[in-house]
Structures are given as C-alpha cells and as structure tokens.
PDB file of C-alpha atoms in Angstrom:
ATOM      1  CA  MET Z   3      83.010 114.790  75.834  1.00 47.00           C
ATOM      2  CA  ALA Z   4      80.544 111.910  76.001  1.00 57.00           C
ATOM      3  CA  TYR Z   5      81.848 108.638  77.403  1.00 69.00           C
ATOM      4  CA  PRO Z   6      80.413 105.233  76.495  1.00 79.00           C
ATOM      5  CA  VAL Z   7      78.038 103.523  78.887  1.00 89.00           C
ATOM      6  CA  VAL Z   8      79.803 100.870  80.958  1.00 94.00           C
ATOM      7  CA  ASP Z   9      77.591  97.806  80.566  1.00 93.00           C
ATOM      8  CA  ALA Z  10      79.935  94.875  81.211  1.00 96.00           C
ATOM      9  CA  PRO Z  11      83.166  94.039  83.063  1.00 97.00           C
ATOM     10  CA  TYR Z  12      86.476  93.625  81.212  1.00 97.00           C
ATOM     11  CA  GLY Z  13      88.951  92.384  83.823  1.00 97.00           C
ATOM     12  CA  LEU Z  14      91.800  94.642  84.969  1.00 98.00           C
ATOM     13  CA  LYS Z  15      93.209  97.236  82.551  1.00 97.00           C
ATOM     14  CA  PRO Z  16      96.518  98.959  83.419  1.00 96.00           C
ATOM     15  CA  ILE Z  17      96.372 102.765  83.221  1.00 95.00           C
ATOM     16  CA  ASN Z  18      99.301 104.114  85.293  1.00 94.00           C
ATOM     17  CA  LEU Z  19     101.437 103.464  88.371  1.00 94.00           C
ATOM     18  CA  ILE Z  20     101.012 104.660  91.930  1.00 91.00           C
ATOM     19  CA  GLY Z  21     102.758 107.911  92.707  1.00 87.00           C
ATOM     20  CA  GLY Z  22     101.633 109.410  89.406  1.00 83.00           C
ATOM     21  CA  GLN Z  23     104.119 107.430  87.344  1.00 86.00           C
ATOM     22  CA  VAL Z  24     103.165 106.685  83.746  1.00 87.00           C
ATOM     23  CA  PHE Z  25     102.399 103.137  82.624  1.00 87.00           C
ATOM     24  CA  ALA Z  26     104.606 102.940  79.542  1.00 86.00           C
ATOM     25  CA  GLY Z  27     103.461  99.491  78.465  1.00 88.00           C
ATOM     26  CA  SER Z  28     106.350  97.681  80.105  1.00 88.00           C
ATOM     27  CA  THR Z  29     105.589  93.969  80.397  1.00 95.00           C
ATOM     28  CA  ARG Z  30     107.299  90.637  81.003  1.00 96.00           C
ATOM     29  CA  GLU Z  31     107.068  87.431  79.001  1.00 97.00           C
ATOM     30  CA  TYR Z  32     106.333  84.065  80.594  1.00 97.00           C
ATOM     31  CA  ALA Z  33     105.951  80.666  78.945  1.00 98.00           C
ATOM     32  CA  ILE Z  34     102.581  78.946  78.600  1.00 98.00           C
ATOM     33  CA  ALA Z  35     102.786  75.155  78.685  1.00 98.00           C
ATOM     34  CA  ASN Z  36     102.070  73.304  75.451  1.00 98.00           C
ATOM     35  CA  GLY Z  37      98.381  72.337  75.468  1.00 98.00           C
ATOM     36  CA  TYR Z  38      97.538  74.277  78.663  1.00 98.00           C
ATOM     37  CA  SER Z  39      93.844  73.468  79.008  1.00 98.00           C
ATOM     38  CA  THR Z  40      92.361  76.729  80.359  1.00 97.00           C
ATOM     39  CA  SER Z  41      91.681  79.791  78.225  1.00 98.00           C
ATOM     40  CA  ILE Z  42      93.327  82.994  79.475  1.00 98.00           C
ATOM     41  CA  PHE Z  43      91.781  86.324  78.516  1.00 98.00           C
ATOM     42  CA  TYR Z  44      93.119  89.873  78.299  1.00 98.00           C
ATOM     43  CA  GLY Z  45      92.709  91.313  81.798  1.00 98.00           C
ATOM     44  CA  ASP Z  46      92.712  87.973  83.659  1.00 97.00           C
ATOM     45  CA  CYS Z  47      94.780  87.387  86.784  1.00 96.00           C
ATOM     46  CA  VAL Z  48      97.651  84.952  86.295  1.00 96.00           C
ATOM     47  CA  ALA Z  49     100.175  83.024  88.370  1.00 94.00           C
ATOM     48  CA  LEU Z  50     103.348  80.997  87.869  1.00 93.00           C
ATOM     49  CA  VAL Z  51     103.121  77.239  88.299  1.00 92.00           C
ATOM     50  CA  ARG Z  52     106.405  75.336  87.841  1.00 92.00           C
ATOM     51  CA  GLY Z  53     107.703  78.095  85.616  1.00 93.00           C
ATOM     52  CA  ASN Z  54     104.654  78.266  83.377  1.00 96.00           C
ATOM     53  CA  LEU Z  55     101.910  80.865  83.371  1.00 96.00           C
ATOM     54  CA  GLU Z  56      98.385  79.831  84.326  1.00 96.00           C
ATOM     55  CA  ARG Z  57      95.069  81.587  84.803  1.00 96.00           C
ATOM     56  CA  ILE Z  58      94.071  81.940  88.442  1.00 93.00           C
ATOM     57  CA  SER Z  59      90.737  82.562  90.111  1.00 89.00           C
ATOM     58  CA  VAL Z  60      91.148  85.284  92.719  1.00 83.00           C
ATOM     59  CA  SER Z  61      87.620  85.764  94.010  1.00 82.00           C
ATOM     60  CA  THR Z  62      88.840  86.139  97.575  1.00 77.00           C
ATOM     61  CA  GLY Z  63      92.582  85.995  96.940  1.00 69.00           C
ATOM     62  CA  THR Z  64      95.464  83.818  98.145  1.00 72.00           C
ATOM     63  CA  LEU Z  65      98.587  85.443  99.541  1.00 74.00           C
ATOM     64  CA  GLY Z  66     101.625  85.339  97.288  1.00 75.00           C
ATOM     65  CA  THR Z  67     100.025  83.734  94.243  1.00 85.00           C
ATOM     66  CA  LEU Z  68      99.525  86.531  91.693  1.00 91.00           C
ATOM     67  CA  VAL Z  69     102.289  87.451  89.267  1.00 94.00           C
ATOM     68  CA  GLY Z  70     100.251  89.969  87.286  1.00 95.00           C
ATOM     69  CA  ILE Z  71      97.608  90.538  84.630  1.00 97.00           C
ATOM     70  CA  PHE Z  72      97.510  88.784  81.253  1.00 98.00           C
ATOM     71  CA  LEU Z  73      97.761  91.145  78.255  1.00 98.00           C
ATOM     72  CA  GLY Z  74      97.835  88.707  75.353  1.00 98.00           C
ATOM     73  CA  CYS Z  75     100.171  86.065  73.969  1.00 98.00           C
ATOM     74  CA  SER Z  76     101.972  84.697  70.927  1.00 98.00           C
ATOM     75  CA  TYR Z  77     102.323  81.137  69.628  1.00 98.00           C
ATOM     76  CA  THR Z  78     102.685  79.163  66.424  1.00 98.00           C
ATOM     77  CA  ASN Z  79      99.235  78.265  65.185  1.00 97.00           C
ATOM     78  CA  PRO Z  80      99.145  74.441  64.949  1.00 96.00           C
ATOM     79  CA  THR Z  81      96.902  74.564  61.852  1.00 95.00           C
ATOM     80  CA  THR Z  82      98.453  77.354  59.771  1.00 96.00           C
ATOM     81  CA  LYS Z  83     101.994  76.924  61.168  1.00 96.00           C
ATOM     82  CA  GLN Z  84     102.154  80.722  61.288  1.00 97.00           C
ATOM     83  CA  LYS Z  85     103.242  82.858  64.232  1.00 97.00           C
ATOM     84  CA  THR Z  86     100.085  84.238  65.853  1.00 97.00           C
ATOM     85  CA  TRP Z  87      99.602  87.167  68.232  1.00 97.00           C
ATOM     86  CA  SER Z  88      96.378  86.804  70.146  1.00 97.00           C
ATOM     87  CA  GLN Z  89      94.285  88.776  72.651  1.00 97.00           C
ATOM     88  CA  TYR Z  90      93.668  85.521  74.519  1.00 98.00           C
ATOM     89  CA  TRP Z  91      95.100  82.031  74.923  1.00 98.00           C
ATOM     90  CA  PRO Z  92      92.728  79.412  73.419  1.00 98.00           C
ATOM     91  CA  ALA Z  93      92.497  76.439  75.756  1.00 98.00           C
ATOM     92  CA  SER Z  94      94.440  73.302  74.813  1.00 98.00           C
ATOM     93  CA  THR Z  95      96.321  74.877  71.903  1.00 98.00           C
ATOM     94  CA  ALA Z  96      99.167  72.602  70.831  1.00 98.00           C
ATOM     95  CA  ALA Z  97     102.036  75.073  70.703  1.00 97.00           C
ATOM     96  CA  GLY Z  98     105.438  74.533  72.238  1.00 96.00           C
ATOM     97  CA  ASP Z  99     106.553  78.148  71.797  1.00 98.00           C
ATOM     98  CA  ALA Z 100     103.631  79.915  73.512  1.00 98.00           C
ATOM     99  CA  VAL Z 101     104.597  83.092  75.361  1.00 98.00           C
ATOM    100  CA  ALA Z 102     102.308  85.223  77.537  1.00 98.00           C
ATOM    101  CA  ILE Z 103     102.593  88.999  77.858  1.00 98.00           C
ATOM    102  CA  VAL Z 104     102.089  89.989  81.485  1.00 98.00           C
ATOM    103  CA  CYS Z 105     101.790  93.304  83.295  1.00 97.00           C
ATOM    104  CA  ASP Z 106     103.777  92.252  86.366  1.00 95.00           C
ATOM    105  CA  ASP Z 107     104.674  95.575  88.026  1.00 94.00           C
ATOM    106  CA  PRO Z 108     103.240  95.410  91.577  1.00 92.00           C
ATOM    107  CA  ASP Z 109     102.752  99.194  91.536  1.00 93.00           C
ATOM    108  CA  THR Z 110     100.411  99.207  88.528  1.00 96.00           C
ATOM    109  CA  VAL Z 111      97.066 100.963  88.905  1.00 97.00           C
ATOM    110  CA  PHE Z 112      94.215  99.219  87.087  1.00 97.00           C
ATOM    111  CA  LYS Z 113      90.752 100.255  85.986  1.00 97.00           C
ATOM    112  CA  ALA Z 114      87.963  97.746  86.596  1.00 98.00           C
ATOM    113  CA  VAL Z 115      84.180  97.449  86.618  1.00 98.00           C
ATOM    114  CA  VAL Z 116      82.207  96.882  89.822  1.00 97.00           C
ATOM    115  CA  CYS Z 117      79.490  94.217  89.665  1.00 97.00           C
ATOM    116  CA  SER Z 118      76.985  92.904  92.210  1.00 93.00           C
ATOM    117  CA  ALA Z 119      77.050  89.356  90.769  1.00 90.00           C
ATOM    118  CA  THR Z 120      78.538  87.751  87.659  1.00 93.00           C
ATOM    119  CA  THR Z 121      78.391  90.599  85.086  1.00 95.00           C
ATOM    120  CA  ALA Z 122      75.616  92.788  86.587  1.00 95.00           C
ATOM    121  CA  VAL Z 123      77.158  96.275  86.723  1.00 97.00           C
ATOM    122  CA  ALA Z 124      76.873  97.933  90.141  1.00 97.00           C
ATOM    123  CA  SER Z 125      78.784 100.876  91.629  1.00 97.00           C
ATOM    124  CA  GLY Z 126      81.844 101.967  93.516  1.00 97.00           C
ATOM    125  CA  ALA Z 127      81.642 104.692  96.163  1.00 96.00           C
ATOM    126  CA  ARG Z 128      83.877 107.195  97.916  1.00 96.00           C
ATOM    127  CA  ALA Z 129      83.539 105.179 101.133  1.00 94.00           C
ATOM    128  CA  MET Z 130      85.259 102.198  99.432  1.00 94.00           C
ATOM    129  CA  ILE Z 131      88.488 104.089  98.724  1.00 95.00           C
ATOM    130  CA  GLY Z 132      91.280 102.648 100.853  1.00 93.00           C
ATOM    131  CA  GLN Z 133      89.370  99.411 101.465  1.00 92.00           C
ATOM    132  CA  ASN Z 134      90.061  95.879 100.213  1.00 92.00           C
ATOM    133  CA  LEU Z 135      87.612  94.182  97.863  1.00 93.00           C
ATOM    134  CA  ALA Z 136      87.032  90.726  96.410  1.00 92.00           C
ATOM    135  CA  MET Z 137      86.668  89.895  92.729  1.00 94.00           C
ATOM    136  CA  ILE Z 138      84.135  87.966  90.655  1.00 95.00           C
ATOM    137  CA  ASN Z 139      85.633  85.185  88.554  1.00 95.00           C
ATOM    138  CA  ASN Z 140      83.901  85.103  85.145  1.00 96.00           C
ATOM    139  CA  THR Z 141      84.887  83.310  81.934  1.00 96.00           C
ATOM    140  CA  GLY Z 142      86.065  85.735  79.253  1.00 97.00           C
ATOM    141  CA  SER Z 143      84.825  86.200  75.694  1.00 97.00           C
ATOM    142  CA  THR Z 144      86.336  84.232  72.807  1.00 96.00           C
ATOM    143  CA  LEU Z 145      84.817  86.839  70.453  1.00 96.00           C
ATOM    144  CA  THR Z 146      86.692  89.829  71.879  1.00 96.00           C
ATOM    145  CA  GLY Z 147      89.441  87.975  73.726  1.00 97.00           C
ATOM    146  CA  ASP Z 148      88.744  90.112  76.788  1.00 98.00           C
ATOM    147  CA  SER Z 149      88.297  89.034  80.380  1.00 98.00           C
ATOM    148  CA  LYS Z 150      84.919  89.380  82.094  1.00 97.00           C
ATOM    149  CA  ASN Z 151      86.308  89.433  85.609  1.00 97.00           C
ATOM    150  CA  ALA Z 152      84.853  92.128  87.851  1.00 97.00           C
ATOM    151  CA  VAL Z 153      85.292  93.722  91.259  1.00 96.00           C
ATOM    152  CA  LEU Z 154      82.639  92.519  93.705  1.00 95.00           C
ATOM    153  CA  ALA Z 155      80.495  95.332  95.081  1.00 93.00           C
ATOM    154  CA  PRO Z 156      80.607  94.908  98.869  1.00 89.00           C
ATOM    155  CA  ASN Z 157      77.650  94.852 101.158  1.00 79.00           C
ATOM    156  CA  ASP Z 158      77.903  96.025 104.734  1.00 74.00           C
ATOM    157  CA  THR Z 159      81.290  97.465 105.696  1.00 70.00           C
ATOM    158  CA  PRO Z 160      84.095  96.618 103.214  1.00 64.00           C
ATOM    159  CA  ALA Z 161      86.551  94.130 104.642  1.00 70.00           C
ATOM    160  CA  THR Z 162      90.067  95.146 105.651  1.00 74.00           C
ATOM    161  CA  THR Z 163      91.572  91.649 105.553  1.00 79.00           C
ATOM    162  CA  ASP Z 164      94.751  91.175 103.522  1.00 77.00           C
ATOM    163  CA  ALA Z 165      93.269  87.991 102.029  1.00 81.00           C
ATOM    164  CA  LEU Z 166      91.288  90.074  99.529  1.00 89.00           C
ATOM    165  CA  PRO Z 167      93.056  90.649  96.196  1.00 92.00           C
ATOM    166  CA  LEU Z 168      92.421  94.352  95.542  1.00 93.00           C
ATOM    167  CA  ARG Z 169      92.924  97.724  97.240  1.00 94.00           C
ATOM    168  CA  VAL Z 170      90.635 100.526  96.045  1.00 95.00           C
ATOM    169  CA  LEU Z 171      92.538 103.684  95.078  1.00 96.00           C
ATOM    170  CA  GLY Z 172      89.862 105.863  93.535  1.00 97.00           C
ATOM    171  CA  LEU Z 173      86.764 106.311  91.405  1.00 98.00           C
ATOM    172  CA  VAL Z 174      86.595 106.806  87.632  1.00 97.00           C
ATOM    173  CA  THR Z 175      84.623 110.034  87.364  1.00 95.00           C
ATOM    174  CA  GLU Z 176      84.523 110.143  83.549  1.00 95.00           C
ATOM    175  CA  THR Z 177      81.964 107.337  83.379  1.00 96.00           C
ATOM    176  CA  ALA Z 178      80.013 108.243  86.529  1.00 96.00           C
ATOM    177  CA  VAL Z 179      76.226 108.363  86.246  1.00 95.00           C
ATOM    178  CA  SER Z 180      74.193 110.951  88.169  1.00 95.00           C
ATOM    179  CA  LEU Z 181      71.104 109.032  89.258  1.00 95.00           C
ATOM    180  CA  GLY Z 182      69.309 112.086  90.605  1.00 94.00           C
ATOM    181  CA  SER Z 183      68.032 113.061  94.032  1.00 96.00           C
ATOM    182  CA  ALA Z 184      65.320 112.450  96.626  1.00 97.00           C
ATOM    183  CA  THR Z 185      64.109 114.207  99.774  1.00 97.00           C
ATOM    184  CA  TYR Z 186      65.207 112.747 103.100  1.00 97.00           C
ATOM    185  CA  SER Z 187      62.549 111.876 105.695  1.00 98.00           C
ATOM    186  CA  SER Z 188      64.116 109.740 108.416  1.00 97.00           C
ATOM    187  CA  ILE Z 189      66.595 106.997 109.236  1.00 97.00           C
ATOM    188  CA  SER Z 190      66.476 103.910 111.438  1.00 96.00           C
ATOM    189  CA  THR Z 191      69.965 102.465 111.969  1.00 93.00           C
ATOM    190  CA  ALA Z 192      70.958 102.299 108.275  1.00 95.00           C
ATOM    191  CA  THR Z 193      67.527 102.221 106.607  1.00 97.00           C
ATOM    192  CA  VAL Z 194      66.721 105.591 105.067  1.00 98.00           C
ATOM    193  CA  THR Z 195      63.150 106.728 104.337  1.00 98.00           C
ATOM    194  CA  CYS Z 196      62.757 109.299 101.574  1.00 98.00           C
ATOM    195  CA  SER Z 197      60.499 110.527  98.806  1.00 97.00           C
ATOM    196  CA  ALA Z 198      59.794 107.984  96.065  1.00 97.00           C
ATOM    197  CA  LEU Z 199      62.903 107.161  94.077  1.00 96.00           C
ATOM    198  CA  PRO Z 200      62.397 107.980  90.399  1.00 87.00           C
ATOM    199  CA  PHE Z 201      65.291 105.652  89.572  1.00 92.00           C
ATOM    200  CA  ALA Z 202      66.739 102.309  90.649  1.00 97.00           C
ATOM    201  CA  LEU Z 203      69.782 102.278  92.937  1.00 97.00           C
ATOM    202  CA  PRO Z 204      72.357  99.538  92.233  1.00 96.00           C
ATOM    203  CA  VAL Z 205      74.423  98.063  95.028  1.00 96.00           C
ATOM    204  CA  GLY Z 206      77.324 100.361  95.928  1.00 96.00           C
ATOM    205  CA  THR Z 207      75.642 103.604  94.813  1.00 97.00           C
ATOM    206  CA  ASP Z 208      77.397 106.588  96.400  1.00 97.00           C
ATOM    207  CA  VAL Z 209      75.079 108.582  98.683  1.00 97.00           C
ATOM    208  CA  GLY Z 210      75.489 112.171  99.835  1.00 97.00           C
ATOM    209  CA  SER Z 211      73.390 115.215 100.623  1.00 97.00           C
ATOM    210  CA  LEU Z 212      73.336 118.948  99.954  1.00 96.00           C
ATOM    211  CA  ASP Z 213      73.622 121.656 102.609  1.00 94.00           C
ATOM    212  CA  SER Z 214      71.546 124.850 102.577  1.00 90.00           C
ATOM    213  CA  SER Z 215      74.033 126.451 100.171  1.00 93.00           C
ATOM    214  CA  GLY Z 216      73.961 123.526  97.775  1.00 94.00           C
ATOM    215  CA  ASN Z 217      77.362 122.163  98.783  1.00 96.00           C
ATOM    216  CA  TYR Z 218      77.805 118.398  98.610  1.00 96.00           C
ATOM    217  CA  ILE Z 219      78.233 116.493 101.891  1.00 96.00           C
ATOM    218  CA  PRO Z 220      79.533 112.916 101.568  1.00 97.00           C
ATOM    219  CA  SER Z 221      77.778 110.422 103.806  1.00 96.00           C
ATOM    220  CA  GLY Z 222      80.676 107.983 104.114  1.00 95.00           C
ATOM    221  CA  SER Z 223      78.191 105.258 103.161  1.00 95.00           C
ATOM    222  CA  PHE Z 224      76.790 103.529 100.098  1.00 96.00           C
ATOM    223  CA  VAL Z 225      73.719 101.550  99.085  1.00 97.00           C
ATOM    224  CA  ASP Z 226      73.886  98.080 100.620  1.00 95.00           C
ATOM    225  CA  THR Z 227      70.934  96.457  98.847  1.00 94.00           C
ATOM    226  CA  ALA Z 228      69.631  97.367  95.387  1.00 95.00           C
ATOM    227  CA  ALA Z 229      66.498  99.535  95.533  1.00 97.00           C
ATOM    228  CA  SER Z 230      63.826  99.696  92.839  1.00 97.00           C
ATOM    229  CA  ALA Z 231      62.477 102.822  91.191  1.00 97.00           C
ATOM    230  CA  GLY Z 232      59.479 104.042  93.185  1.00 96.00           C
ATOM    231  CA  ALA Z 233      60.786 102.718  96.497  1.00 97.00           C
ATOM    232  CA  THR Z 234      60.451 105.066  99.473  1.00 98.00           C
ATOM    233  CA  SER Z 235      63.370 103.617 101.404  1.00 98.00           C
ATOM    234  CA  PHE Z 236      66.815 102.152 100.869  1.00 97.00           C
ATOM    235  CA  VAL Z 237      69.467 100.526 103.042  1.00 97.00           C
ATOM    236  CA  LEU Z 238      72.983 101.891 103.578  1.00 96.00           C
ATOM    237  CA  ASN Z 239      75.979  99.715 104.409  1.00 95.00           C
ATOM    238  CA  GLN Z 240      76.241 101.637 107.671  1.00 93.00           C
ATOM    239  CA  ALA Z 241      74.822 104.791 109.227  1.00 94.00           C
ATOM    240  CA  PRO Z 242      76.144 108.007 107.637  1.00 96.00           C
ATOM    241  CA  SER Z 243      79.202 109.576 109.244  1.00 93.00           C
ATOM    242  CA  ALA Z 244      77.211 112.807 109.719  1.00 89.00           C
ATOM    243  CA  ALA Z 245      73.460 112.815 110.228  1.00 93.00           C
ATOM    244  CA  PHE Z 246      71.340 113.960 107.289  1.00 96.00           C
ATOM    245  CA  ALA Z 247      69.665 117.310 107.895  1.00 95.00           C
ATOM    246  CA  ALA Z 248      65.884 117.448 108.104  1.00 95.00           C
ATOM    247  CA  SER Z 249      64.324 117.334 104.606  1.00 96.00           C
ATOM    248  CA  ALA Z 250      67.804 117.319 103.071  1.00 96.00           C
ATOM    249  CA  THR Z 251      68.245 116.651  99.360  1.00 97.00           C
ATOM    250  CA  LEU Z 252      69.869 113.244  98.981  1.00 98.00           C
ATOM    251  CA  VAL Z 253      72.159 112.831  95.964  1.00 97.00           C
ATOM    252  CA  PHE Z 254      72.928 109.492  94.311  1.00 97.00           C
ATOM    253  CA  ASN Z 255      75.852 108.781  91.984  1.00 97.00           C
ATOM    254  CA  GLN Z 256      76.836 105.517  90.324  1.00 97.00           C
ATOM    255  CA  TYR Z 257      80.515 104.832  89.605  1.00 97.00           C
ATOM    256  CA  PRO Z 258      80.621 101.717  87.392  1.00 98.00           C
ATOM    257  CA  GLU Z 259      84.425 101.853  87.198  1.00 98.00           C
ATOM    258  CA  ILE Z 260      86.994 102.203  89.961  1.00 98.00           C
ATOM    259  CA  LEU Z 261      90.784 102.320  90.248  1.00 97.00           C
ATOM    260  CA  VAL Z 262      92.469  99.436  92.047  1.00 97.00           C
ATOM    261  CA  LYS Z 263      95.859  97.938  92.776  1.00 95.00           C
ATOM    262  CA  LEU Z 264      96.824  94.336  93.495  1.00 93.00           C
ATOM    263  CA  ASN Z 265      96.969  94.082  97.263  1.00 89.00           C
ATOM    264  CA  HIS Z 266     100.456  94.124  98.744  1.00 83.00           C
ATOM    265  CA  GLY Z 267     100.657  90.542 100.017  1.00 83.00           C
ATOM    266  CA  GLN Z 268      98.846  89.052  97.023  1.00 87.00           C
ATOM    267  CA  HIS Z 269     101.623  89.690  94.501  1.00 86.00           C
ATOM    268  CA  GLU Z 270     104.411  87.101  94.298  1.00 88.00           C
ATOM    269  CA  TYR Z 271     107.058  89.829  94.157  1.00 85.00           C
ATOM    270  CA  TYR Z 272     105.915  91.224  97.516  1.00 83.00           C
ATOM    271  CA  TYR Z 273     105.570  87.878  99.297  1.00 79.00           C
ATOM    272  CA  ALA Z 274     108.646  86.312 100.847  1.00 72.00           C
ATOM    273  CA  THR Z 275     107.642  82.675 100.334  1.00 78.00           C
ATOM    274  CA  ALA Z 276     108.564  81.623  96.796  1.00 74.00           C
ATOM    275  CA  THR Z 277     106.197  79.831  94.400  1.00 69.00           C
ATOM    276  CA  ALA Z 278     106.382  76.047  94.706  1.00 64.00           C
TER     277      ALA Z 278
END
C-alpha cells in the first residue's frame, strides 16, 4: 500500500492510548470565551484559563499548563445565527455558547511531524525514542482548519529535562523514506566521512550500517546537521554506540512522523498545583 508523502506538519493527532488501549474518540468539552481573540486549530495544544479554553504555545513547555489537544468546536454563527461545527475556532468570533472539543486523556498517544524549523519536514530516529523533545509553534491554516505545529528535530543529544512538552514513544514506519546508502570511510568524533551522498540528509535522519551478512546495525545516532546531496561527510549528534566497520555500508532512513505523548508533568491532570 502506498502512503502519501508527508510534506507539512499538522499538530498532534490522537491515534491510541499507551498500553495498547484503543482511542475511541472520547473527548471533553470546555467553554471558549465570547470573542476569544486567538484562532485555535485542530491539533493545537490548549490550556484552561479561568475556566475557559485557550490556545497555548508549548515550544519548550511549562509544567502543569496543558489540558489537552483541540479537536474542533461548536458555536452559534453571529452572522447566520445557525449552530456551526468547525474544525477551528476563528479568532474574535462573537459567540456566547462556544464549546471546544478536547482530547484530554493524559495517556493518549499522538502522531506528529518532525521539522527542523517552522514547517520544514525533517526526521525522527530510533535514538530519539524515550527522549523528551520540544515543539515548534506555528499558526494553523484557516483553509483546512488544521494546526501546523510540529515536533522540533533535536540537534546534539536530545534533552531529558521534564520542561520539554513531549516524550517520544516510537517511529511511524508506514511513511518512512529510505534515502539509500553510502560507503563508510572514517570518523572523527562525530563527523563521518563517506562516499558521495547521492541524496540530501535532513536533520534527524536515522543512521545505521549493515554487517557482512546484510543485517542492520543501529548506530544509536542521527544526523545532527543537514547534509547536501554530493557531500562526502556528515555530522552525527554523537559518536555511534558501536564503531562502524571498515568500508561498511551506511544506511539512511527518514521518519517524517513519530509517536509522542504529552510529558507527565506537562499535563494539568498530572500536576498537583491547580490552574490559577
């Protein structure tokens, strides 16, 4: 089965719960204040402020602020006077009955796109699983109603601090892109010299090698700085966990989408201090 090319971020999309539980579409409704002046898009992070739901920027996270992910809303259209169900909340809408639909289960697993900056699609890697990552705060689309928030591809070693909003749970293999291979020459600290790359390597590209029997060996590292097609070297976030064999075949895979969960202390339900 062919999967579509992932060419842009879309916020956080719920797919299941940790422990293999099914996401059955269970949500909670929260009020949106009449005339709230910020648009909220499907997949955006949201918080409670004085009992009303508001969009929140969580680039690096703030403990105990997130209540969940916005999945649409309803309100009485001030022009048509008709009840409207919308993918996003249009900023400054005059509606006193606005209600947001929120995925608020702290155990929800989300799918998200990894970007190096704004909406430039990058890659996740096996070495990121179990680590904490930041997000990129982008304004969503009024055409589709979808968020454009993304997961920030890390450089160097991913941070472990609890201040970051997301924990990486896995990679989405269905939309992975095999970028090909190159022949290993040498390494100096984390800079790898190889045969000319016939392809560009985005930040976060997963790097491994093949043994003499053709079995895949994960490096425990990923591409730290984007490399251009034709380059004869690239930089890893850190030295591989096992040294590459002489003249080994290096294998590069891009994972535009990863699986994440809201970090434990970020969610209001898992933070003892209540919202002011």
